Amino acid sequence: MAGKAGHFVTDHASLLKACADGDKSALQQLMLAEGGRMLGVARRMLRRADLAEDALQESLVLIWRKAHQFDETRGSAKGWVYAILRNRCLTMLRREDREVPVSPGTLGEVLDDTTHQTILDEAFERLGTTSDLRQCLQSLEPGTRRAILSSYVLGYSHGEIAGHLGAPLGSVKSWVRRGLLKLRECLS
């Protein structure tokens, strides 16, 4: 619909209703109409481009999943969309406040190989004995399992994993790639 000076006016309420009905193109239209502004709001709130992009993506997923909850008698659709973005950003800021930044050199000192292995073992043990994920992880070679757990539990890069395992970087990358493929296959 055309608005002032021929500018296109987005009917946010109709797009949210279409999202609730499963119309993926409606979410795409909403992203095209508001994505740039939403990213700008997220950048101002989070002061980090990478977090802002994550917030935008997570917000769009939430909008898609919760579109059926929108009630135009309680407020505007555009306001609802930005409330979701704002709440996601605030959640991310709270999470950032709880994280204590540690330099990579210090992290290496804090997590020696014994501590590293203990953390991975504890994470693995927290999975229930009947858990599908645990059973699939057990089916992997020990080095592959340790590489995947190091990546997902400790957030290590391939290079950091290679350093801890004393293995070539290329080997670690292929272990993780093949291991994830096996996990996907096992869990499906």
Coordinates of C-alpha atoms in Angstrom, one line a residue:
M1 CA 0.0 0.0 0.0
A2 CA 1.3 3.4 -0.9
G3 CA 1.8 6.0 1.9
K4 CA 3.1 9.6 1.9
A5 CA 5.1 10.7 -1.1
G6 CA 4.7 7.3 -2.7
H7 CA 6.6 5.4 -0.1
F8 CA 5.6 1.8 0.5
V9 CA 3.8 1.2 3.8
T10 CA 4.1 -2.2 5.3
D11 CA 1.0 -3.8 6.9
H12 CA 2.8 -5.4 9.8
A13 CA -0.3 -6.9 11.3
S14 CA -1.1 -8.7 8.1
L15 CA 2.4 -10.0 7.8
L16 CA 2.3 -11.3 11.4
K17 CA -1.0 -13.1 10.7
A18 CA 0.5 -14.6 7.5
C19 CA 3.5 -15.8 9.6
A20 CA 1.2 -17.4 12.1
D21 CA -0.4 -19.2 9.2
G22 CA 3.0 -20.5 8.1
D23 CA 3.7 -18.2 5.2
K24 CA 7.5 -17.9 5.1
S25 CA 7.4 -15.2 2.5
A26 CA 5.6 -13.0 5.0
L27 CA 8.6 -13.2 7.4
Q28 CA 10.9 -12.4 4.5
Q29 CA 8.8 -9.3 3.7
L30 CA 8.9 -8.3 7.3
M31 CA 12.6 -8.7 7.3
L32 CA 13.0 -6.6 4.1
A33 CA 10.8 -3.9 5.6
E34 CA 12.3 -3.7 9.1
G35 CA 15.5 -5.7 9.1
G36 CA 17.8 -2.7 8.6
R37 CA 16.1 -0.6 11.2
M38 CA 16.0 -3.6 13.6
L39 CA 19.7 -4.2 13.1
G40 CA 20.4 -0.5 13.8
V41 CA 18.4 -0.7 17.1
A42 CA 20.2 -3.9 18.1
R43 CA 23.6 -2.3 17.4
R44 CA 22.8 0.8 19.5
M45 CA 21.6 -1.4 22.4
L46 CA 24.4 -4.0 22.2
R47 CA 27.3 -1.9 20.9
R48 CA 28.7 -4.9 19.1
A49 CA 27.9 -5.7 15.4
D50 CA 28.3 -9.5 15.9
L51 CA 25.8 -9.5 18.8
A52 CA 23.4 -7.3 17.0
E53 CA 23.3 -9.7 14.1
D54 CA 22.7 -12.6 16.4
A55 CA 19.9 -10.6 18.2
L56 CA 18.3 -9.8 14.8
Q57 CA 18.4 -13.5 13.7
E58 CA 17.1 -14.8 17.1
S59 CA 14.3 -12.1 17.0
L60 CA 13.2 -13.1 13.6
V61 CA 13.0 -16.8 14.7
L62 CA 11.0 -15.7 17.8
I63 CA 8.7 -13.6 15.6
W64 CA 8.1 -16.6 13.4
R65 CA 7.4 -18.9 16.3
K66 CA 5.3 -16.5 18.3
A67 CA 3.4 -14.7 15.5
H68 CA 0.2 -16.5 16.6
Q69 CA 0.4 -14.7 20.0
F70 CA 0.2 -11.2 18.4
D71 CA -3.1 -9.4 19.5
E72 CA -3.7 -6.2 17.6
T73 CA -6.2 -5.1 20.4
R74 CA -3.2 -4.8 22.7
G75 CA -0.9 -2.7 20.5
S76 CA 0.6 -2.2 17.1
A77 CA 2.3 -5.0 15.2
K78 CA 5.4 -2.9 14.6
G79 CA 5.6 -2.2 18.3
W80 CA 5.2 -6.0 19.0
V81 CA 8.1 -6.8 16.6
Y82 CA 10.4 -4.2 18.2
A83 CA 9.4 -5.4 21.7
I84 CA 10.7 -8.9 20.8
L85 CA 13.9 -7.4 19.5
R86 CA 14.4 -5.2 22.6
N87 CA 13.7 -8.2 24.9
R88 CA 16.2 -10.3 23.0
C89 CA 18.9 -7.6 23.2
L90 CA 18.3 -7.1 26.9
T91 CA 18.6 -10.9 27.5
M92 CA 21.9 -10.8 25.6
L93 CA 23.1 -7.9 27.6
R94 CA 22.3 -9.7 30.9
R95 CA 24.1 -12.8 29.6
E96 CA 27.2 -10.6 28.7
D97 CA 27.2 -9.1 32.2
R98 CA 27.6 -12.5 33.7
E99 CA 30.5 -13.5 31.5
V100 CA 33.9 -12.6 32.7
P101 CA 36.3 -11.8 29.8
V102 CA 39.5 -13.8 30.0
S103 CA 42.5 -13.4 27.6
P104 CA 43.3 -16.4 25.5
G105 CA 46.7 -16.8 27.3
T106 CA 45.1 -16.8 30.7
L107 CA 42.5 -19.3 29.6
G108 CA 45.3 -21.7 28.5
E109 CA 46.8 -21.3 32.0
V110 CA 43.4 -21.8 33.8
L111 CA 42.4 -24.9 31.7
D112 CA 45.3 -27.2 31.8
D113 CA 44.8 -30.6 30.2
T114 CA 43.5 -32.3 33.4
T115 CA 41.0 -29.6 34.1
H116 CA 40.0 -29.5 30.4
Q117 CA 39.3 -33.3 30.4
T118 CA 37.5 -33.1 33.8
I119 CA 35.1 -30.5 32.4
L120 CA 34.4 -32.5 29.3
D121 CA 33.9 -35.7 31.3
E122 CA 31.4 -33.9 33.6
A123 CA 29.5 -32.5 30.7
F124 CA 29.3 -35.9 29.1
E125 CA 28.2 -37.5 32.4
R126 CA 25.4 -35.0 32.8
L127 CA 23.8 -36.5 29.7
G128 CA 21.4 -39.1 30.9
T129 CA 22.5 -42.7 30.4
T130 CA 19.5 -43.3 28.1
S131 CA 20.1 -40.0 26.2
D132 CA 20.2 -40.4 22.5
L133 CA 23.0 -37.8 22.3
R134 CA 25.1 -39.7 24.8
Q135 CA 24.7 -43.0 23.0
C136 CA 25.6 -41.3 19.7
L137 CA 28.6 -39.6 21.3
Q138 CA 29.8 -42.9 22.7
S139 CA 29.8 -44.4 19.3
L140 CA 32.4 -41.9 18.1
E141 CA 36.2 -42.4 18.4
P142 CA 37.5 -40.9 21.7
G143 CA 39.5 -38.2 19.9
T144 CA 36.6 -37.2 17.8
R145 CA 34.3 -37.1 20.8
R146 CA 36.8 -35.0 22.7
A147 CA 37.2 -32.6 19.8
I148 CA 33.4 -32.1 19.4
L149 CA 32.9 -31.7 23.2
S150 CA 35.8 -29.2 23.3
S151 CA 34.1 -27.2 20.6
Y152 CA 30.6 -27.2 22.0
V153 CA 31.2 -27.3 25.8
L154 CA 34.2 -25.1 26.0
G155 CA 33.7 -23.1 22.8
Y156 CA 37.2 -23.9 21.6
S157 CA 38.2 -23.2 18.0
H158 CA 39.7 -25.9 15.8
G159 CA 43.2 -24.4 16.5
E160 CA 42.7 -24.5 20.3
I161 CA 41.4 -28.1 20.1
A162 CA 44.5 -29.1 18.0
G163 CA 46.7 -27.5 20.6
H164 CA 45.1 -29.4 23.5
L165 CA 45.0 -32.7 21.6
G166 CA 48.5 -32.3 20.2
A167 CA 47.1 -33.1 16.8
P168 CA 47.4 -31.4 13.4
L169 CA 44.8 -28.7 12.6
G170 CA 43.6 -30.5 9.4
S171 CA 43.0 -33.7 11.4
V172 CA 41.0 -31.9 14.0
K173 CA 38.9 -30.2 11.4
S174 CA 38.1 -33.5 9.6
W175 CA 37.4 -35.2 13.0
V176 CA 34.9 -32.6 13.9
R177 CA 33.3 -32.5 10.4
R178 CA 33.0 -36.3 10.2
G179 CA 31.9 -36.6 13.8
L180 CA 29.1 -34.1 13.4
L181 CA 27.9 -35.9 10.3
K182 CA 27.9 -39.2 12.2
L183 CA 26.0 -37.5 15.1
R184 CA 23.4 -36.1 12.7
E185 CA 23.0 -39.5 11.1
C186 CA 22.8 -41.3 14.5
L187 CA 20.3 -38.8 15.9
S188 CA 18.0 -38.8 12.9

